[in-house]
Each structure stands twice: as structure tokens, then as C-alpha cells.
JSON list of C-alpha atoms in Angstrom, two decimals:
[
{"chain": "Q", "resi": 142, "resn": "MET", "atom": "CA", "xyz": [-6.55, -2.93, -16.49]},
{"chain": "Q", "resi": 143, "resn": "PRO", "atom": "CA", "xyz": [-9.43, -1.85, -14.29]},
{"chain": "Q", "resi": 144, "resn": "PRO", "atom": "CA", "xyz": [-11.60, -4.51, -12.64]},
{"chain": "Q", "resi": 145, "resn": "ALA", "atom": "CA", "xyz": [-15.01, -5.19, -14.23]},
{"chain": "Q", "resi": 146, "resn": "HIS", "atom": "CA", "xyz": [-18.11, -4.95, -12.12]},
{"chain": "Q", "resi": 147, "resn": "GLY", "atom": "CA", "xyz": [-19.68, -8.28, -11.37]},
{"chain": "Q", "resi": 148, "resn": "ALA", "atom": "CA", "xyz": [-16.50, -10.20, -12.15]},
{"chain": "Q", "resi": 149, "resn": "GLY", "atom": "CA", "xyz": [-14.83, -12.56, -9.80]},
{"chain": "Q", "resi": 150, "resn": "PRO", "atom": "CA", "xyz": [-11.71, -11.60, -7.90]},
{"chain": "Q", "resi": 151, "resn": "ILE", "atom": "CA", "xyz": [-9.47, -9.34, -9.94]},
{"chain": "Q", "resi": 152, "resn": "GLU", "atom": "CA", "xyz": [-5.88, -8.82, -9.08]},
{"chain": "Q", "resi": 153, "resn": "TRP", "atom": "CA", "xyz": [-3.50, -5.94, -9.72]},
{"chain": "Q", "resi": 154, "resn": "VAL", "atom": "CA", "xyz": [0.19, -6.40, -9.04]},
{"chain": "Q", "resi": 155, "resn": "ILE", "atom": "CA", "xyz": [3.31, -4.21, -9.19]},
{"chain": "Q", "resi": 156, "resn": "SER", "atom": "CA", "xyz": [6.06, -6.59, -8.57]},
{"chain": "Q", "resi": 157, "resn": "ASP", "atom": "CA", "xyz": [9.63, -5.71, -7.51]},
{"chain": "Q", "resi": 158, "resn": "ALA", "atom": "CA", "xyz": [9.33, -1.99, -8.24]},
{"chain": "Q", "resi": 159, "resn": "PRO", "atom": "CA", "xyz": [12.35, 0.08, -7.23]},
{"chain": "Q", "resi": 160, "resn": "ALA", "atom": "CA", "xyz": [11.66, 1.58, -3.79]},
{"chain": "Q", "resi": 161, "resn": "ASP", "atom": "CA", "xyz": [12.15, 5.20, -4.84]},
{"chain": "Q", "resi": 162, "resn": "PRO", "atom": "CA", "xyz": [9.90, 8.33, -4.85]},
{"chain": "Q", "resi": 163, "resn": "SER", "atom": "CA", "xyz": [9.23, 8.31, -8.60]},
{"chain": "Q", "resi": 164, "resn": "HIS", "atom": "CA", "xyz": [7.93, 4.77, -8.49]},
{"chain": "Q", "resi": 165, "resn": "ALA", "atom": "CA", "xyz": [5.88, 5.45, -5.41]},
{"chain": "Q", "resi": 166, "resn": "SER", "atom": "CA", "xyz": [4.08, 8.26, -7.25]},
{"chain": "Q", "resi": 167, "resn": "ALA", "atom": "CA", "xyz": [3.53, 6.06, -10.34]},
{"chain": "Q", "resi": 168, "resn": "ILE", "atom": "CA", "xyz": [2.06, 3.33, -8.16]},
{"chain": "Q", "resi": 169, "resn": "ARG", "atom": "CA", "xyz": [-0.29, 5.78, -6.54]},
{"chain": "Q", "resi": 170, "resn": "ARG", "atom": "CA", "xyz": [-1.59, 7.02, -9.89]},
{"chain": "Q", "resi": 171, "resn": "ALA", "atom": "CA", "xyz": [-1.90, 3.49, -11.34]},
{"chain": "Q", "resi": 172, "resn": "LEU", "atom": "CA", "xyz": [-3.76, 2.24, -8.28]},
{"chain": "Q", "resi": 173, "resn": "ALA", "atom": "CA", "xyz": [-6.20, 5.17, -8.32]},
{"chain": "Q", "resi": 174, "resn": "GLU", "atom": "CA", "xyz": [-6.97, 4.47, -11.96]},
{"chain": "Q", "resi": 175, "resn": "TRP", "atom": "CA", "xyz": [-7.47, 0.73, -11.35]},
{"chain": "Q", "resi": 176, "resn": "LEU", "atom": "CA", "xyz": [-9.79, 1.47, -8.37]},
{"chain": "Q", "resi": 177, "resn": "SER", "atom": "CA", "xyz": [-11.94, 3.78, -10.50]},
{"chain": "Q", "resi": 178, "resn": "ALA", "atom": "CA", "xyz": [-13.85, 0.80, -11.91]},
{"chain": "Q", "resi": 179, "resn": "THR", "atom": "CA", "xyz": [-14.68, -0.64, -8.49]},
{"chain": "Q", "resi": 180, "resn": "ALA", "atom": "CA", "xyz": [-17.95, -0.21, -6.58]},
{"chain": "Q", "resi": 181, "resn": "PHE", "atom": "CA", "xyz": [-16.19, 1.98, -3.97]},
{"chain": "Q", "resi": 182, "resn": "THR", "atom": "CA", "xyz": [-17.31, 5.55, -3.64]},
{"chain": "Q", "resi": 183, "resn": "GLU", "atom": "CA", "xyz": [-14.98, 8.27, -4.83]},
{"chain": "Q", "resi": 184, "resn": "GLN", "atom": "CA", "xyz": [-14.09, 9.12, -1.20]},
{"chain": "Q", "resi": 185, "resn": "THR", "atom": "CA", "xyz": [-13.40, 5.50, -0.29]},
{"chain": "Q", "resi": 186, "resn": "ARG", "atom": "CA", "xyz": [-11.17, 5.13, -3.43]},
{"chain": "Q", "resi": 187, "resn": "HIS", "atom": "CA", "xyz": [-9.25, 8.20, -2.35]},
{"chain": "Q", "resi": 188, "resn": "ASP", "atom": "CA", "xyz": [-8.88, 6.81, 1.18]},
{"chain": "Q", "resi": 189, "resn": "ILE", "atom": "CA", "xyz": [-7.62, 3.47, -0.10]},
{"chain": "Q", "resi": 190, "resn": "THR", "atom": "CA", "xyz": [-5.17, 5.16, -2.46]},
{"chain": "Q", "resi": 191, "resn": "LEU", "atom": "CA", "xyz": [-3.87, 7.39, 0.35]},
{"chain": "Q", "resi": 192, "resn": "ALA", "atom": "CA", "xyz": [-3.53, 4.42, 2.77]},
{"chain": "Q", "resi": 193, "resn": "VAL", "atom": "CA", "xyz": [-1.61, 2.34, 0.19]},
{"chain": "Q", "resi": 194, "resn": "TYR", "atom": "CA", "xyz": [0.58, 5.31, -0.75]},
{"chain": "Q", "resi": 195, "resn": "GLU", "atom": "CA", "xyz": [1.52, 5.72, 2.92]},
{"chain": "Q", "resi": 196, "resn": "ALA", "atom": "CA", "xyz": [2.65, 2.06, 3.05]},
{"chain": "Q", "resi": 197, "resn": "VAL", "atom": "CA", "xyz": [4.56, 2.51, -0.20]},
{"chain": "Q", "resi": 198, "resn": "ALA", "atom": "CA", "xyz": [6.18, 5.75, 1.03]},
{"chain": "Q", "resi": 199, "resn": "ASN", "atom": "CA", "xyz": [7.23, 3.98, 4.23]},
{"chain": "Q", "resi": 200, "resn": "ALA", "atom": "CA", "xyz": [8.95, 1.28, 2.16]},
{"chain": "Q", "resi": 201, "resn": "VAL", "atom": "CA", "xyz": [10.69, 3.98, 0.16]},
{"chain": "Q", "resi": 202, "resn": "GLU", "atom": "CA", "xyz": [11.82, 6.06, 3.06]},
{"chain": "Q", "resi": 203, "resn": "HIS", "atom": "CA", "xyz": [12.54, 3.51, 5.73]},
{"chain": "Q", "resi": 204, "resn": "ALA", "atom": "CA", "xyz": [13.00, -0.11, 4.52]},
{"chain": "Q", "resi": 205, "resn": "TYR", "atom": "CA", "xyz": [16.38, 0.41, 2.93]},
{"chain": "Q", "resi": 206, "resn": "ARG", "atom": "CA", "xyz": [17.70, 3.30, 5.02]},
{"chain": "Q", "resi": 207, "resn": "ASP", "atom": "CA", "xyz": [20.85, 1.40, 6.06]},
{"chain": "Q", "resi": 208, "resn": "ARG", "atom": "CA", "xyz": [21.72, 0.30, 2.54]},
{"chain": "Q", "resi": 209, "resn": "SER", "atom": "CA", "xyz": [23.65, 2.13, -0.17]},
{"chain": "Q", "resi": 210, "resn": "VAL", "atom": "CA", "xyz": [21.35, 0.86, -2.88]},
{"chain": "Q", "resi": 211, "resn": "ALA", "atom": "CA", "xyz": [17.59, 0.99, -2.67]},
{"chain": "Q", "resi": 212, "resn": "GLY", "atom": "CA", "xyz": [15.72, -2.25, -2.81]},
{"chain": "Q", "resi": 213, "resn": "THR", "atom": "CA", "xyz": [12.32, -3.18, -4.19]},
{"chain": "Q", "resi": 214, "resn": "MET", "atom": "CA", "xyz": [8.72, -3.30, -3.11]},
{"chain": "Q", "resi": 215, "resn": "THR", "atom": "CA", "xyz": [5.69, -5.20, -4.31]},
{"chain": "Q", "resi": 216, "resn": "VAL", "atom": "CA", "xyz": [2.06, -4.00, -4.24]},
{"chain": "Q", "resi": 217, "resn": "HIS", "atom": "CA", "xyz": [-0.66, -6.59, -4.65]},
{"chain": "Q", "resi": 218, "resn": "ALA", "atom": "CA", "xyz": [-4.39, -5.79, -4.73]},
{"chain": "Q", "resi": 219, "resn": "ALA", "atom": "CA", "xyz": [-7.24, -8.27, -4.97]},
{"chain": "Q", "resi": 220, "resn": "TYR", "atom": "CA", "xyz": [-10.82, -6.97, -5.50]},
{"chain": "Q", "resi": 221, "resn": "SER", "atom": "CA", "xyz": [-13.91, -9.07, -5.32]},
{"chain": "Q", "resi": 222, "resn": "ALA", "atom": "CA", "xyz": [-16.98, -7.33, -6.73]},
{"chain": "Q", "resi": 223, "resn": "THR", "atom": "CA", "xyz": [-19.31, -10.04, -5.50]},
{"chain": "Q", "resi": 224, "resn": "GLN", "atom": "CA", "xyz": [-18.02, -9.59, -1.96]},
{"chain": "Q", "resi": 225, "resn": "GLY", "atom": "CA", "xyz": [-17.45, -5.83, -2.24]},
{"chain": "Q", "resi": 226, "resn": "ALA", "atom": "CA", "xyz": [-14.06, -6.37, -0.71]},
{"chain": "Q", "resi": 227, "resn": "LEU", "atom": "CA", "xyz": [-10.52, -5.27, -1.45]},
{"chain": "Q", "resi": 228, "resn": "GLN", "atom": "CA", "xyz": [-7.28, -6.53, 0.05]},
{"chain": "Q", "resi": 229, "resn": "VAL", "atom": "CA", "xyz": [-4.00, -4.75, -0.60]},
{"chain": "Q", "resi": 230, "resn": "SER", "atom": "CA", "xyz": [-0.58, -5.76, 0.54]},
{"chain": "Q", "resi": 231, "resn": "VAL", "atom": "CA", "xyz": [2.66, -3.72, 0.30]},
{"chain": "Q", "resi": 232, "resn": "SER", "atom": "CA", "xyz": [5.87, -5.61, 0.94]},
{"chain": "Q", "resi": 233, "resn": "ASP", "atom": "CA", "xyz": [9.60, -4.93, 0.92]},
{"chain": "Q", "resi": 234, "resn": "HIS", "atom": "CA", "xyz": [12.78, -6.83, 1.72]},
{"chain": "Q", "resi": 235, "resn": "GLY", "atom": "CA", "xyz": [14.25, -4.15, 3.96]},
{"chain": "Q", "resi": 236, "resn": "THR", "atom": "CA", "xyz": [14.79, -3.74, 7.63]},
{"chain": "Q", "resi": 237, "resn": "TRP", "atom": "CA", "xyz": [11.99, -2.66, 9.98]},
{"chain": "Q", "resi": 238, "resn": "GLN", "atom": "CA", "xyz": [12.53, 0.78, 11.53]},
{"chain": "Q", "resi": 239, "resn": "GLN", "atom": "CA", "xyz": [10.70, 1.43, 14.74]},
{"chain": "Q", "resi": 240, "resn": "PRO", "atom": "CA", "xyz": [8.35, 4.41, 14.21]},
{"chain": "Q", "resi": 241, "resn": "THR", "atom": "CA", "xyz": [9.24, 7.47, 16.26]},
{"chain": "Q", "resi": 242, "resn": "PRO", "atom": "CA", "xyz": [6.26, 9.88, 15.91]},
{"chain": "Q", "resi": 243, "resn": "THR", "atom": "CA", "xyz": [6.84, 13.57, 16.01]},
{"chain": "Q", "resi": 244, "resn": "PRO", "atom": "CA", "xyz": [4.31, 16.38, 15.53]},
{"chain": "Q", "resi": 245, "resn": "LEU", "atom": "CA", "xyz": [5.03, 16.48, 11.81]},
{"chain": "Q", "resi": 246, "resn": "ARG", "atom": "CA", "xyz": [6.14, 12.90, 11.07]},
{"chain": "Q", "resi": 247, "resn": "GLY", "atom": "CA", "xyz": [5.34, 9.39, 12.04]},
{"chain": "Q", "resi": 248, "resn": "ASN", "atom": "CA", "xyz": [1.62, 9.49, 11.23]},
{"chain": "Q", "resi": 249, "resn": "GLY", "atom": "CA", "xyz": [1.63, 7.04, 8.33]},
{"chain": "Q", "resi": 250, "resn": "ILE", "atom": "CA", "xyz": [0.70, 3.88, 10.29]},
{"chain": "Q", "resi": 251, "resn": "PRO", "atom": "CA", "xyz": [-2.17, 5.57, 12.21]},
{"chain": "Q", "resi": 252, "resn": "LEU", "atom": "CA", "xyz": [-3.40, 7.01, 8.90]},
{"chain": "Q", "resi": 253, "resn": "MET", "atom": "CA", "xyz": [-3.29, 3.56, 7.18]},
{"chain": "Q", "resi": 254, "resn": "THR", "atom": "CA", "xyz": [-5.25, 2.13, 10.14]},
{"chain": "Q", "resi": 255, "resn": "ALA", "atom": "CA", "xyz": [-7.83, 4.93, 10.06]},
{"chain": "Q", "resi": 256, "resn": "LEU", "atom": "CA", "xyz": [-8.43, 4.70, 6.30]},
{"chain": "Q", "resi": 257, "resn": "SER", "atom": "CA", "xyz": [-8.98, 0.94, 5.99]},
{"chain": "Q", "resi": 258, "resn": "ASN", "atom": "CA", "xyz": [-11.29, -1.52, 7.70]},
{"chain": "Q", "resi": 259, "resn": "ASP", "atom": "CA", "xyz": [-8.37, -3.60, 8.95]},
{"chain": "Q", "resi": 260, "resn": "THR", "atom": "CA", "xyz": [-4.62, -3.08, 8.81]},
{"chain": "Q", "resi": 261, "resn": "SER", "atom": "CA", "xyz": [-1.84, -5.42, 9.91]},
{"chain": "Q", "resi": 262, "resn": "ILE", "atom": "CA", "xyz": [1.93, -5.08, 9.72]},
{"chain": "Q", "resi": 263, "resn": "ASP", "atom": "CA", "xyz": [4.25, -8.02, 9.80]},
{"chain": "Q", "resi": 264, "resn": "HIS", "atom": "CA", "xyz": [8.01, -7.50, 9.99]},
{"chain": "Q", "resi": 265, "resn": "THR", "atom": "CA", "xyz": [10.60, -10.23, 9.94]},
{"chain": "Q", "resi": 266, "resn": "HIS", "atom": "CA", "xyz": [14.26, -10.56, 8.95]},
{"chain": "Q", "resi": 267, "resn": "ARG", "atom": "CA", "xyz": [13.00, -10.95, 5.31]},
{"chain": "Q", "resi": 268, "resn": "GLY", "atom": "CA", "xyz": [11.19, -7.56, 5.24]},
{"chain": "Q", "resi": 269, "resn": "THR", "atom": "CA", "xyz": [7.96, -5.89, 6.09]},
{"chain": "Q", "resi": 270, "resn": "SER", "atom": "CA", "xyz": [4.47, -6.53, 4.79]},
{"chain": "Q", "resi": 271, "resn": "VAL", "atom": "CA", "xyz": [1.49, -4.25, 5.32]},
{"chain": "Q", "resi": 272, "resn": "LEU", "atom": "CA", "xyz": [-1.90, -5.76, 4.70]},
{"chain": "Q", "resi": 273, "resn": "MET", "atom": "CA", "xyz": [-5.02, -3.60, 4.38]},
{"chain": "Q", "resi": 274, "resn": "ASN", "atom": "CA", "xyz": [-8.63, -4.70, 3.91]},
{"chain": "Q", "resi": 275, "resn": "SER", "atom": "CA", "xyz": [-11.55, -2.46, 2.80]},
{"chain": "Q", "resi": 276, "resn": "SER", "atom": "CA", "xyz": [-15.11, -3.19, 1.98]},
{"chain": "Q", "resi": 277, "resn": "VAL", "atom": "CA", "xyz": [-17.96, -1.38, 0.18]}
]
């Protein structure tokens, strides 16, 4: 359900989704639809969607690389219309893989950082969590 303008904080959660490409695409489409009712401009909504998709794609591609069965990921978004602020977290229960940028790959984290006001990544033995903040 899209957030209502003027409402208090509205949350959007996809919990324990399979970390696979088809679910990553579905999450991207659902987030874009949910964001359409926010006060963000079309360009900012696109930037947020792309940044979140990069975090989701990293969970799909890297978090469970050393496992025979893919794990899960959770995407949680909280939007406050009164504050004009959005916080999105993407988390998995996989193993952190140190980025090794190449000319064609490894640009996801810099892209997430560039497309949000603030990005942090926390990786522990329990998994990785990416937290991104954006404001109107």
C-alpha cells in the first residue's frame, strides 16, 4: 500500500524474500510503486529505487555465494511525510564478500552512496545490513 501524504511514519516491509534475481526485480517494482505516493520528485524516487536495487542485487549475488542454497533478504522502508524523510534497510544472513572493483563491476556501493543522503554498511557473522537515508 502506498504511503499517504501527511500521514505519520509509514512502513513497507518485504521480509525473508528468497535472495534470487526474480525476487530482486519484484522488490524493485513494488518499491517504485510504493514510493510513487511520497513527496519525493520522480528523479529522487528513481534514484532511491536504483540504490535499493543495488543493495538487493548485492545480497542476491554475493551474500550466499559459498552456499549451495540461496538464503533470504529483508527490505524495510520507513517514510515520514512530516519529516520528508525515508530510511531503507536491506539485510541478509549471508557472508560479507570484500568488493573488488573492476571497470565493469564493483560499482554498486559507490552508486548507493551517491544516490542517497547517507549510506552505511554493517557486516557481521550474522549477515550484512545496508542502511540508506534520503530526504525531500
